[in-house]
mmCIF file with all atom_site columns, C-alpha atoms in Angstrom:
data_model
loop_
_atom_site.group_PDB
_atom_site.id
_atom_site.type_symbol
_atom_site.label_atom_id
_atom_site.label_alt_id
_atom_site.label_comp_id
_atom_site.label_asym_id
_atom_site.label_entity_id
_atom_site.label_seq_id
_atom_site.pdbx_PDB_ins_code
_atom_site.Cartn_x
_atom_site.Cartn_y
_atom_site.Cartn_z
_atom_site.occupancy
_atom_site.B_iso_or_equiv
_atom_site.pdbx_formal_charge
_atom_site.auth_seq_id
_atom_site.auth_comp_id
_atom_site.auth_asym_id
_atom_site.auth_atom_id
_atom_site.pdbx_PDB_model_num
ATOM 1   C CA . ASP A 1 1   ? -28.499 15.584 3.808   1.00 59.00 ? 122 ASP A CA 1
ATOM 2   C CA . ALA A 1 2   ? -25.813 13.397 2.335   1.00 67.00 ? 123 ALA A CA 1
ATOM 3   C CA . GLY A 1 3   ? -22.572 13.401 4.369   1.00 91.00 ? 124 GLY A CA 1
ATOM 4   C CA . ILE A 1 4   ? -20.263 15.312 2.040   1.00 94.00 ? 125 ILE A CA 1
ATOM 5   C CA . THR A 1 5   ? -17.709 17.798 3.177   1.00 95.00 ? 126 THR A CA 1
ATOM 6   C CA . GLN A 1 6   ? -15.196 19.870 1.151   1.00 97.00 ? 127 GLN A CA 1
ATOM 7   C CA . SER A 1 7   ? -12.079 21.477 2.319   1.00 96.00 ? 128 SER A CA 1
ATOM 8   C CA . PRO A 1 8   ? -11.036 24.173 2.249   1.00 97.00 ? 129 PRO A CA 1
ATOM 9   C CA . ARG A 1 9   ? -14.318 26.096 1.660   1.00 95.00 ? 130 ARG A CA 1
ATOM 10  C CA . HIS A 1 10  ? -12.511 29.237 0.486   1.00 96.00 ? 131 HIS A CA 1
ATOM 11  C CA . LYS A 1 11  ? -9.005  29.620 -0.867  1.00 97.00 ? 132 LYS A CA 1
ATOM 12  C CA . VAL A 1 12  ? -6.925  32.408 -2.474  1.00 97.00 ? 133 VAL A CA 1
ATOM 13  C CA . THR A 1 13  ? -3.755  31.420 -4.170  1.00 96.00 ? 134 THR A CA 1
ATOM 14  C CA . GLU A 1 14  ? -1.312  32.838 -6.680  1.00 96.00 ? 135 GLU A CA 1
ATOM 15  C CA . THR A 1 15  ? -0.783  31.826 -10.277 1.00 97.00 ? 136 THR A CA 1
ATOM 16  C CA . GLY A 1 16  ? 1.643   28.957 -10.656 1.00 96.00 ? 137 GLY A CA 1
ATOM 17  C CA . THR A 1 17  ? 1.180   27.429 -7.233  1.00 96.00 ? 138 THR A CA 1
ATOM 18  C CA . PRO A 1 18  ? -0.235  23.915 -6.681  1.00 96.00 ? 139 PRO A CA 1
ATOM 19  C CA . VAL A 1 19  ? -3.592  23.609 -5.017  1.00 97.00 ? 140 VAL A CA 1
ATOM 20  C CA . THR A 1 20  ? -5.324  20.555 -3.659  1.00 98.00 ? 141 THR A CA 1
ATOM 21  C CA . LEU A 1 21  ? -8.994  20.402 -2.871  1.00 98.00 ? 142 LEU A CA 1
ATOM 22  C CA . ARG A 1 22  ? -10.502 17.604 -0.753  1.00 98.00 ? 143 ARG A CA 1
ATOM 23  C CA . CYS A 1 23  ? -13.902 15.961 -0.818  1.00 98.00 ? 144 CYS A CA 1
ATOM 24  C CA . HIS A 1 24  ? -14.820 13.586 2.028   1.00 98.00 ? 145 HIS A CA 1
ATOM 25  C CA . GLN A 1 25  ? -17.966 11.465 2.159   1.00 97.00 ? 146 GLN A CA 1
ATOM 26  C CA . THR A 1 26  ? -19.461 9.320  4.823   1.00 96.00 ? 147 THR A CA 1
ATOM 27  C CA . GLU A 1 27  ? -22.078 7.502  2.658   1.00 93.00 ? 148 GLU A CA 1
ATOM 28  C CA . ASN A 1 28  ? -19.712 4.870  1.274   1.00 92.00 ? 149 ASN A CA 1
ATOM 29  C CA . HIS A 1 29  ? -20.863 5.659  -2.277  1.00 92.00 ? 150 HIS A CA 1
ATOM 30  C CA . ARG A 1 30  ? -18.759 4.212  -5.089  1.00 91.00 ? 151 ARG A CA 1
ATOM 31  C CA . TYR A 1 31  ? -18.873 7.162  -7.436  1.00 91.00 ? 152 TYR A CA 1
ATOM 32  C CA . MET A 1 32  ? -17.452 10.598 -6.769  1.00 93.00 ? 153 MET A CA 1
ATOM 33  C CA . TYR A 1 33  ? -17.256 13.620 -9.103  1.00 93.00 ? 154 TYR A CA 1
ATOM 34  C CA . TRP A 1 34  ? -15.638 16.948 -9.342  1.00 96.00 ? 155 TRP A CA 1
ATOM 35  C CA . TYR A 1 35  ? -17.447 19.778 -11.093 1.00 95.00 ? 156 TYR A CA 1
ATOM 36  C CA . ARG A 1 36  ? -16.614 23.378 -11.597 1.00 96.00 ? 157 ARG A CA 1
ATOM 37  C CA . GLN A 1 37  ? -19.303 26.091 -11.702 1.00 94.00 ? 158 GLN A CA 1
ATOM 38  C CA . ASP A 1 38  ? -18.794 29.306 -13.687 1.00 92.00 ? 159 ASP A CA 1
ATOM 39  C CA . PRO A 1 39  ? -21.322 32.021 -14.514 1.00 86.00 ? 160 PRO A CA 1
ATOM 40  C CA . GLY A 1 40  ? -23.050 31.209 -17.800 1.00 83.00 ? 161 GLY A CA 1
ATOM 41  C CA . HIS A 1 41  ? -21.694 27.647 -17.947 1.00 85.00 ? 162 HIS A CA 1
ATOM 42  C CA . GLY A 1 42  ? -23.604 25.820 -15.282 1.00 86.00 ? 163 GLY A CA 1
ATOM 43  C CA . LEU A 1 43  ? -21.676 22.914 -13.887 1.00 90.00 ? 164 LEU A CA 1
ATOM 44  C CA . ARG A 1 44  ? -19.101 21.139 -15.878 1.00 92.00 ? 165 ARG A CA 1
ATOM 45  C CA . LEU A 1 45  ? -17.459 17.822 -15.066 1.00 91.00 ? 166 LEU A CA 1
ATOM 46  C CA . ILE A 1 46  ? -13.770 17.868 -14.409 1.00 95.00 ? 167 ILE A CA 1
ATOM 47  C CA . HIS A 1 47  ? -13.042 14.287 -13.325 1.00 94.00 ? 168 HIS A CA 1
ATOM 48  C CA . TYR A 1 48  ? -14.868 11.392 -11.759 1.00 92.00 ? 169 TYR A CA 1
ATOM 49  C CA . SER A 1 49  ? -14.041 8.197  -9.860  1.00 92.00 ? 170 SER A CA 1
ATOM 50  C CA . TYR A 1 50  ? -15.760 4.891  -10.021 1.00 89.00 ? 171 TYR A CA 1
ATOM 51  C CA . GLY A 1 51  ? -13.761 3.240  -7.269  1.00 90.00 ? 172 GLY A CA 1
ATOM 52  C CA . VAL A 1 52  ? -10.565 3.373  -5.292  1.00 93.00 ? 173 VAL A CA 1
ATOM 53  C CA . LYS A 1 53  ? -7.771  4.313  -7.683  1.00 91.00 ? 174 LYS A CA 1
ATOM 54  C CA . ASP A 1 54  ? -10.171 4.310  -10.616 1.00 92.00 ? 175 ASP A CA 1
ATOM 55  C CA . THR A 1 55  ? -10.679 7.628  -12.188 1.00 93.00 ? 176 THR A CA 1
ATOM 56  C CA . ASP A 1 56  ? -11.636 9.168  -15.562 1.00 90.00 ? 177 ASP A CA 1
ATOM 57  C CA . LYS A 1 57  ? -11.555 12.513 -17.287 1.00 91.00 ? 178 LYS A CA 1
ATOM 58  C CA . GLY A 1 58  ? -14.565 14.820 -17.748 1.00 89.00 ? 179 GLY A CA 1
ATOM 59  C CA . GLU A 1 59  ? -15.380 17.582 -20.116 1.00 87.00 ? 180 GLU A CA 1
ATOM 60  C CA . VAL A 1 60  ? -12.865 20.125 -18.610 1.00 94.00 ? 181 VAL A CA 1
ATOM 61  C CA . SER A 1 61  ? -10.012 18.043 -17.254 1.00 94.00 ? 182 SER A CA 1
ATOM 62  C CA . ASP A 1 62  ? -7.008  19.968 -18.671 1.00 95.00 ? 183 ASP A CA 1
ATOM 63  C CA . GLY A 1 63  ? -4.821  21.338 -15.881 1.00 95.00 ? 184 GLY A CA 1
ATOM 64  C CA . TYR A 1 64  ? -6.417  19.085 -13.218 1.00 97.00 ? 185 TYR A CA 1
ATOM 65  C CA . SER A 1 65  ? -5.536  15.729 -11.707 1.00 97.00 ? 186 SER A CA 1
ATOM 66  C CA . VAL A 1 66  ? -7.309  13.650 -9.174  1.00 97.00 ? 187 VAL A CA 1
ATOM 67  C CA . SER A 1 67  ? -6.692  10.835 -6.829  1.00 97.00 ? 188 SER A CA 1
ATOM 68  C CA . ARG A 1 68  ? -8.665  8.443  -4.785  1.00 97.00 ? 189 ARG A CA 1
ATOM 69  C CA . SER A 1 69  ? -6.798  6.295  -2.336  1.00 95.00 ? 190 SER A CA 1
ATOM 70  C CA . LYS A 1 70  ? -9.793  5.608  -0.039  1.00 95.00 ? 191 LYS A CA 1
ATOM 71  C CA . THR A 1 71  ? -13.509 5.170  -0.756  1.00 95.00 ? 192 THR A CA 1
ATOM 72  C CA . GLU A 1 72  ? -14.325 8.272  1.338   1.00 96.00 ? 193 GLU A CA 1
ATOM 73  C CA . ASP A 1 73  ? -11.815 10.783 -0.099  1.00 97.00 ? 194 ASP A CA 1
ATOM 74  C CA . PHE A 1 74  ? -11.472 12.288 -3.546  1.00 98.00 ? 195 PHE A CA 1
ATOM 75  C CA . LEU A 1 75  ? -8.824  14.817 -4.108  1.00 98.00 ? 196 LEU A CA 1
ATOM 76  C CA . LEU A 1 76  ? -8.634  17.434 -6.858  1.00 98.00 ? 197 LEU A CA 1
ATOM 77  C CA . THR A 1 77  ? -5.218  18.971 -7.668  1.00 98.00 ? 198 THR A CA 1
ATOM 78  C CA . LEU A 1 78  ? -4.378  21.960 -9.775  1.00 97.00 ? 199 LEU A CA 1
ATOM 79  C CA . GLU A 1 79  ? -0.750  21.336 -10.584 1.00 93.00 ? 200 GLU A CA 1
ATOM 80  C CA . SER A 1 80  ? -0.036  24.930 -11.390 1.00 96.00 ? 201 SER A CA 1
ATOM 81  C CA . ALA A 1 81  ? -2.987  27.150 -10.790 1.00 96.00 ? 202 ALA A CA 1
ATOM 82  C CA . THR A 1 82  ? -3.968  29.717 -13.462 1.00 97.00 ? 203 THR A CA 1
ATOM 83  C CA . SER A 1 83  ? -6.430  32.552 -13.287 1.00 96.00 ? 204 SER A CA 1
ATOM 84  C CA . SER A 1 84  ? -8.845  30.631 -15.581 1.00 96.00 ? 205 SER A CA 1
ATOM 85  C CA . GLN A 1 85  ? -9.117  28.108 -12.790 1.00 97.00 ? 206 GLN A CA 1
ATOM 86  C CA . THR A 1 86  ? -10.877 30.706 -10.522 1.00 97.00 ? 207 THR A CA 1
ATOM 87  C CA . SER A 1 87  ? -14.183 29.055 -9.978  1.00 97.00 ? 208 SER A CA 1
ATOM 88  C CA . VAL A 1 88  ? -16.437 27.322 -7.439  1.00 96.00 ? 209 VAL A CA 1
ATOM 89  C CA . TYR A 1 89  ? -15.674 23.643 -7.236  1.00 97.00 ? 210 TYR A CA 1
ATOM 90  C CA . PHE A 1 90  ? -18.343 21.120 -6.172  1.00 96.00 ? 211 PHE A CA 1
ATOM 91  C CA . CYS A 1 91  ? -17.880 17.512 -5.322  1.00 96.00 ? 212 CYS A CA 1
ATOM 92  C CA . ALA A 1 92  ? -20.693 15.101 -5.806  1.00 93.00 ? 213 ALA A CA 1
ATOM 93  C CA . ILE A 1 93  ? -21.347 11.514 -4.967  1.00 93.00 ? 214 ILE A CA 1
ATOM 94  C CA . SER A 1 94  ? -23.680 8.822  -6.289  1.00 89.00 ? 215 SER A CA 1
ATOM 95  C CA . GLU A 1 95  ? -24.229 5.221  -5.354  1.00 85.00 ? 216 GLU A CA 1
ATOM 96  C CA . LEU A 1 96  ? -24.632 3.487  -8.732  1.00 76.00 ? 217 LEU A CA 1
ATOM 97  C CA . GLY A 1 97  ? -23.105 5.921  -11.131 1.00 65.00 ? 218 GLY A CA 1
ATOM 98  C CA . ILE A 1 98  ? -25.482 5.230  -13.939 1.00 64.00 ? 219 ILE A CA 1
ATOM 99  C CA . GLY A 1 99  ? -26.803 8.744  -14.274 1.00 61.00 ? 220 GLY A CA 1
ATOM 100 C CA . GLU A 1 100 ? -28.863 8.511  -11.173 1.00 71.00 ? 221 GLU A CA 1
ATOM 101 C CA . THR A 1 101 ? -29.147 10.992 -8.401  1.00 80.00 ? 222 THR A CA 1
ATOM 102 C CA . GLN A 1 102 ? -26.007 12.820 -7.383  1.00 87.00 ? 223 GLN A CA 1
ATOM 103 C CA . TYR A 1 103 ? -25.659 14.593 -4.092  1.00 90.00 ? 224 TYR A CA 1
ATOM 104 C CA . PHE A 1 104 ? -23.523 17.649 -3.794  1.00 92.00 ? 225 PHE A CA 1
ATOM 105 C CA . GLY A 1 105 ? -21.124 19.099 -1.283  1.00 94.00 ? 226 GLY A CA 1
ATOM 106 C CA . PRO A 1 106 ? -21.188 22.719 -0.197  1.00 93.00 ? 227 PRO A CA 1
ATOM 107 C CA . GLY A 1 107 ? -18.533 23.856 -2.600  1.00 95.00 ? 228 GLY A CA 1
ATOM 108 C CA . THR A 1 108 ? -15.041 25.371 -2.477  1.00 96.00 ? 229 THR A CA 1
ATOM 109 C CA . ARG A 1 109 ? -14.630 28.947 -3.735  1.00 96.00 ? 230 ARG A CA 1
ATOM 110 C CA . LEU A 1 110 ? -11.148 29.294 -5.311  1.00 97.00 ? 231 LEU A CA 1
ATOM 111 C CA . LEU A 1 111 ? -9.582  32.591 -6.375  1.00 97.00 ? 232 LEU A CA 1
ATOM 112 C CA . VAL A 1 112 ? -6.329  32.463 -8.394  1.00 97.00 ? 233 VAL A CA 1
ATOM 113 C CA . LEU A 1 113 ? -4.548  35.879 -8.434  1.00 96.00 ? 234 LEU A CA 1
ATOM 114 C CA . ALA B 2 1   ? -24.181 13.656 -27.314 1.00 71.00 ? 231 ALA B CA 1
ATOM 115 C CA . GLN B 2 2   ? -26.514 14.715 -24.550 1.00 79.00 ? 232 GLN B CA 1
ATOM 116 C CA . SER B 2 3   ? -27.317 18.364 -24.004 1.00 87.00 ? 233 SER B CA 1
ATOM 117 C CA . VAL B 2 4   ? -29.551 20.403 -21.855 1.00 93.00 ? 234 VAL B CA 1
ATOM 118 C CA . THR B 2 5   ? -31.026 23.801 -22.654 1.00 95.00 ? 235 THR B CA 1
ATOM 119 C CA . GLN B 2 6   ? -32.575 26.153 -20.226 1.00 96.00 ? 236 GLN B CA 1
ATOM 120 C CA . PRO B 2 7   ? -33.830 28.984 -22.532 1.00 96.00 ? 237 PRO B CA 1
ATOM 121 C CA . ASP B 2 8   ? -34.409 31.496 -19.763 1.00 95.00 ? 238 ASP B CA 1
ATOM 122 C CA . ILE B 2 9   ? -31.357 32.927 -17.993 1.00 94.00 ? 239 ILE B CA 1
ATOM 123 C CA . HIS B 2 10  ? -33.313 35.127 -15.616 1.00 96.00 ? 240 HIS B CA 1
ATOM 124 C CA . ILE B 2 11  ? -37.005 35.124 -14.649 1.00 96.00 ? 241 ILE B CA 1
ATOM 125 C CA . THR B 2 12  ? -38.796 37.453 -12.264 1.00 97.00 ? 242 THR B CA 1
ATOM 126 C CA . VAL B 2 13  ? -42.088 36.410 -10.751 1.00 97.00 ? 243 VAL B CA 1
ATOM 127 C CA . SER B 2 14  ? -44.356 38.088 -8.284  1.00 97.00 ? 244 SER B CA 1
ATOM 128 C CA . GLU B 2 15  ? -44.810 36.453 -4.921  1.00 96.00 ? 245 GLU B CA 1
ATOM 129 C CA . GLY B 2 16  ? -47.864 34.285 -5.031  1.00 96.00 ? 246 GLY B CA 1
ATOM 130 C CA . ALA B 2 17  ? -47.863 33.982 -8.837  1.00 97.00 ? 247 ALA B CA 1
ATOM 131 C CA . SER B 2 18  ? -47.322 30.684 -10.663 1.00 97.00 ? 248 SER B CA 1
ATOM 132 C CA . LEU B 2 19  ? -43.932 29.627 -11.999 1.00 97.00 ? 249 LEU B CA 1
ATOM 133 C CA . GLU B 2 20  ? -42.723 27.541 -14.930 1.00 97.00 ? 250 GLU B CA 1
ATOM 134 C CA . LEU B 2 21  ? -39.063 27.074 -15.723 1.00 98.00 ? 251 LEU B CA 1
ATOM 135 C CA . ARG B 2 22  ? -38.273 25.506 -19.049 1.00 98.00 ? 252 ARG B CA 1
ATOM 136 C CA . CYS B 2 23  ? -35.873 22.714 -19.789 1.00 97.00 ? 253 CYS B CA 1
ATOM 137 C CA . ASN B 2 24  ? -35.203 20.896 -23.051 1.00 96.00 ? 254 ASN B CA 1
ATOM 138 C CA . TYR B 2 25  ? -32.878 18.010 -23.487 1.00 93.00 ? 255 TYR B CA 1
ATOM 139 C CA . SER B 2 26  ? -31.311 16.155 -26.239 1.00 88.00 ? 256 SER B CA 1
ATOM 140 C CA . TYR B 2 27  ? -30.877 12.442 -25.750 1.00 79.00 ? 257 TYR B CA 1
ATOM 141 C CA . GLY B 2 28  ? -31.679 9.364  -27.836 1.00 70.00 ? 258 GLY B CA 1
ATOM 142 C CA . ALA B 2 29  ? -33.260 7.165  -25.203 1.00 75.00 ? 259 ALA B CA 1
ATOM 143 C CA . THR B 2 30  ? -35.350 7.879  -22.192 1.00 75.00 ? 260 THR B CA 1
ATOM 144 C CA . PRO B 2 31  ? -33.128 9.913  -19.925 1.00 83.00 ? 261 PRO B CA 1
ATOM 145 C CA . TYR B 2 32  ? -32.923 10.360 -16.202 1.00 88.00 ? 262 TYR B CA 1
ATOM 146 C CA . LEU B 2 33  ? -33.978 13.983 -15.567 1.00 91.00 ? 263 LEU B CA 1
ATOM 147 C CA . PHE B 2 34  ? -33.388 16.137 -12.587 1.00 93.00 ? 264 PHE B CA 1
ATOM 148 C CA . TRP B 2 35  ? -34.037 19.620 -11.202 1.00 96.00 ? 265 TRP B CA 1
ATOM 149 C CA . TYR B 2 36  ? -31.692 21.051 -8.633  1.00 95.00 ? 266 TYR B CA 1
ATOM 150 C CA . VAL B 2 37  ? -31.883 24.300 -6.781  1.00 96.00 ? 267 VAL B CA 1
ATOM 151 C CA . GLN B 2 38  ? -29.014 26.387 -5.539  1.00 94.00 ? 268 GLN B CA 1
ATOM 152 C CA . SER B 2 39  ? -29.380 29.216 -3.046  1.00 91.00 ? 269 SER B CA 1
ATOM 153 C CA . PRO B 2 40  ? -26.683 31.891 -3.032  1.00 86.00 ? 270 PRO B CA 1
ATOM 154 C CA . GLY B 2 41  ? -23.401 30.582 -1.645  1.00 82.00 ? 271 GLY B CA 1
ATOM 155 C CA . GLN B 2 42  ? -24.834 27.036 -1.217  1.00 85.00 ? 272 GLN B CA 1
ATOM 156 C CA . GLY B 2 43  ? -24.446 23.667 -2.815  1.00 88.00 ? 273 GLY B CA 1
ATOM 157 C CA . LEU B 2 44  ? -27.061 22.094 -5.045  1.00 92.00 ? 274 LEU B CA 1
ATOM 158 C CA . GLN B 2 45  ? -30.159 20.492 -3.584  1.00 92.00 ? 275 GLN B CA 1
ATOM 159 C CA . LEU B 2 46  ? -32.217 17.961 -5.440  1.00 92.00 ? 276 LEU B CA 1
ATOM 160 C CA . LEU B 2 47  ? -35.801 19.151 -6.053  1.00 95.00 ? 277 LEU B CA 1
ATOM 161 C CA . LEU B 2 48  ? -37.077 16.197 -7.955  1.00 94.00 ? 278 LEU B CA 1
ATOM 162 C CA . LYS B 2 49  ? -36.193 13.468 -10.464 1.00 91.00 ? 279 LYS B CA 1
ATOM 163 C CA . TYR B 2 50  ? -37.738 11.456 -13.275 1.00 91.00 ? 280 TYR B CA 1
ATOM 164 C CA . PHE B 2 51  ? -36.547 7.957  -14.114 1.00 85.00 ? 281 PHE B CA 1
ATOM 165 C CA . SER B 2 52  ? -39.646 6.289  -15.464 1.00 81.00 ? 282 SER B CA 1
ATOM 166 C CA . GLY B 2 53  ? -43.302 5.819  -14.968 1.00 84.00 ? 283 GLY B CA 1
ATOM 167 C CA . ASP B 2 54  ? -45.715 8.680  -14.248 1.00 86.00 ? 284 ASP B CA 1
ATOM 168 C CA . THR B 2 55  ? -44.612 11.656 -16.308 1.00 89.00 ? 285 THR B CA 1
ATOM 169 C CA . LEU B 2 56  ? -45.744 14.109 -13.668 1.00 95.00 ? 286 LEU B CA 1
ATOM 170 C CA . VAL B 2 57  ? -43.330 14.040 -10.685 1.00 95.00 ? 287 VAL B CA 1
ATOM 171 C CA . GLN B 2 58  ? -43.650 15.755 -7.389  1.00 96.00 ? 288 GLN B CA 1
ATOM 172 C CA . GLY B 2 59  ? -40.763 17.178 -5.517  1.00 95.00 ? 289 GLY B CA 1
ATOM 173 C CA . ILE B 2 60  ? -39.950 19.012 -2.421  1.00 94.00 ? 290 ILE B CA 1
ATOM 174 C CA . LYS B 2 61  ? -41.072 22.605 -1.549  1.00 93.00 ? 291 LYS B CA 1
ATOM 175 C CA . GLY B 2 62  ? -44.262 22.245 -3.570  1.00 96.00 ? 292 GLY B CA 1
ATOM 176 C CA . PHE B 2 63  ? -42.468 21.889 -6.964  1.00 97.00 ? 293 PHE B CA 1
ATOM 177 C CA . GLU B 2 64  ? -43.510 19.519 -9.751  1.00 97.00 ? 294 GLU B CA 1
ATOM 178 C CA . ALA B 2 65  ? -42.205 18.776 -13.199 1.00 97.00 ? 295 ALA B CA 1
ATOM 179 C CA . GLU B 2 66  ? -43.679 17.092 -16.179 1.00 96.00 ? 296 GLU B CA 1
ATOM 180 C CA . PHE B 2 67  ? -41.743 14.883 -18.638 1.00 93.00 ? 297 PHE B CA 1
ATOM 181 C CA . LYS B 2 68  ? -43.001 15.315 -22.195 1.00 93.00 ? 298 LYS B CA 1
ATOM 182 C CA . ARG B 2 69  ? -41.185 12.941 -24.536 1.00 90.00 ? 299 ARG B CA 1
ATOM 183 C CA . SER B 2 70  ? -42.675 14.419 -27.723 1.00 90.00 ? 300 SER B CA 1
ATOM 184 C CA . GLN B 2 71  ? -41.287 17.851 -26.823 1.00 93.00 ? 301 GLN B CA 1
ATOM 185 C CA . SER B 2 72  ? -38.083 16.635 -25.202 1.00 92.00 ? 302 SER B CA 1
ATOM 186 C CA . SER B 2 73  ? -38.956 18.783 -22.253 1.00 95.00 ? 303 SER B CA 1
ATOM 187 C CA . PHE B 2 74  ? -38.985 18.583 -18.487 1.00 96.00 ? 304 PHE B CA 1
ATOM 188 C CA . ASN B 2 75  ? -40.437 21.819 -17.248 1.00 98.00 ? 305 ASN B CA 1
ATOM 189 C CA . LEU B 2 76  ? -40.518 22.746 -13.578 1.00 98.00 ? 306 LEU B CA 1
ATOM 190 C CA . ARG B 2 77  ? -43.646 24.358 -12.096 1.00 98.00 ? 307 ARG B CA 1
ATOM 191 C CA . LYS B 2 78  ? -44.887 25.713 -8.895  1.00 97.00 ? 308 LYS B CA 1
ATOM 192 C CA . PRO B 2 79  ? -48.449 27.092 -8.408  1.00 97.00 ? 309 PRO B CA 1
ATOM 193 C CA . SER B 2 80  ? -47.597 29.847 -6.018  1.00 97.00 ? 310 SER B CA 1
ATOM 194 C CA . VAL B 2 81  ? -44.104 31.166 -5.502  1.00 97.00 ? 311 VAL B CA 1
ATOM 195 C CA . HIS B 2 82  ? -42.668 32.292 -2.188  1.00 96.00 ? 312 HIS B CA 1
ATOM 196 C CA . TRP B 2 83  ? -39.917 34.794 -1.657  1.00 95.00 ? 313 TRP B CA 1
ATOM 197 C CA . SER B 2 84  ? -37.731 32.021 -0.334  1.00 94.00 ? 314 SER B CA 1
ATOM 198 C CA . ASP B 2 85  ? -37.827 30.360 -3.773  1.00 96.00 ? 315 ASP B CA 1
ATOM 199 C CA . ALA B 2 86  ? -35.497 32.988 -5.170  1.00 96.00 ? 316 ALA B CA 1
ATOM 200 C CA . ALA B 2 87  ? -32.524 30.940 -6.303  1.00 96.00 ? 317 ALA B CA 1
ATOM 201 C CA . GLU B 2 88  ? -30.793 29.500 -9.297  1.00 95.00 ? 318 GLU B CA 1
ATOM 202 C CA . TYR B 2 89  ? -32.390 26.365 -10.819 1.00 97.00 ? 319 TYR B CA 1
ATOM 203 C CA . PHE B 2 90  ? -30.588 23.800 -12.762 1.00 95.00 ? 320 PHE B CA 1
ATOM 204 C CA . CYS B 2 91  ? -31.974 21.073 -15.033 1.00 96.00 ? 321 CYS B CA 1
ATOM 205 C CA . ALA B 2 92  ? -29.820 18.008 -15.593 1.00 92.00 ? 322 ALA B CA 1
ATOM 206 C CA . VAL B 2 93  ? -29.862 14.815 -17.618 1.00 90.00 ? 323 VAL B CA 1
ATOM 207 C CA . GLY B 2 94  ? -28.218 11.521 -16.983 1.00 84.00 ? 324 GLY B CA 1
ATOM 208 C CA . GLU B 2 95  ? -28.106 8.253  -18.955 1.00 73.00 ? 325 GLU B CA 1
ATOM 209 C CA . ASN B 2 96  ? -28.456 4.667  -17.965 1.00 66.00 ? 326 ASN B CA 1
ATOM 210 C CA . GLN B 2 97  ? -24.806 3.800  -18.544 1.00 69.00 ? 327 GLN B CA 1
ATOM 211 C CA . ALA B 2 98  ? -22.177 3.129  -15.959 1.00 62.00 ? 328 ALA B CA 1
ATOM 212 C CA . GLY B 2 99  ? -19.621 5.909  -15.376 1.00 60.00 ? 329 GLY B CA 1
ATOM 213 C CA . THR B 2 100 ? -21.550 8.727  -16.820 1.00 68.00 ? 330 THR B CA 1
ATOM 214 C CA . ALA B 2 101 ? -22.031 12.015 -15.106 1.00 75.00 ? 331 ALA B CA 1
ATOM 215 C CA . LEU B 2 102 ? -24.911 14.402 -15.196 1.00 84.00 ? 332 LEU B CA 1
ATOM 216 C CA . ILE B 2 103 ? -25.094 16.990 -17.916 1.00 88.00 ? 333 ILE B CA 1
ATOM 217 C CA . PHE B 2 104 ? -26.377 20.324 -16.570 1.00 91.00 ? 334 PHE B CA 1
ATOM 218 C CA . GLY B 2 105 ? -28.062 23.172 -18.193 1.00 93.00 ? 335 GLY B CA 1
ATOM 219 C CA . LYS B 2 106 ? -26.636 26.647 -17.619 1.00 93.00 ? 336 LYS B CA 1
ATOM 220 C CA . GLY B 2 107 ? -29.193 27.487 -15.050 1.00 94.00 ? 337 GLY B CA 1
ATOM 221 C CA . THR B 2 108 ? -32.166 29.969 -14.599 1.00 96.00 ? 338 THR B CA 1
ATOM 222 C CA . THR B 2 109 ? -32.056 32.524 -11.879 1.00 95.00 ? 339 THR B CA 1
ATOM 223 C CA . LEU B 2 110 ? -35.341 33.176 -10.313 1.00 97.00 ? 340 LEU B CA 1
ATOM 224 C CA . SER B 2 111 ? -36.121 36.444 -8.650  1.00 97.00 ? 341 SER B CA 1
ATOM 225 C CA . VAL B 2 112 ? -39.318 36.951 -6.672  1.00 96.00 ? 342 VAL B CA 1
ATOM 226 C CA . SER B 2 113 ? -40.813 40.444 -6.379  1.00 94.00 ? 343 SER B CA 1
ATOM 227 C CA . SER B 2 114 ? -43.127 41.508 -3.719  1.00 88.00 ? 344 SER B CA 1
#
């Protein structure tokens, strides 16, 4: 299995509070991605990174920001959490970033009350 | 724009019976195609992938998939389903362009009856 960890694995927070999710990889892959998974929607891309300090928006980026200061870490921040951001968040990594295989972390289950 | 359609939201198959999960994609060129499986509460595990070459690809856990360009399909098959195959299955498409992410279908939930 690819070395990908996510923290925290579960979080409950209140509307309006900031939340940061962390993805850590030990594979030295260049590309990292954040997806959210919701019933009936599959996985949707939030943001991705193609290198240290290089990031871009995905399909559902509103309300989220990301940062990548080291190759191994990719942070997802909800600046002011809303109930619509209750979801399961998955981090993924890939080596070449050209649509080839992505490897997924175990996920973070976030509940915004 | 790319898209992936998994027409079946939920399928129930008897243990030991054969399985086929459907996936149709929309993409102009030859895509990269994937099937992932997700067990409850778990992350996604790659079952198999198609990049080029032989259109019938073998994956883990006895799964296979066939790429049919004329039908824009990449259906997943297994000759004999085991109870442990109960999970959610996602088809995904990627393109040969730097910086692109995978586009996922909405998933098919497989239940296995005894």
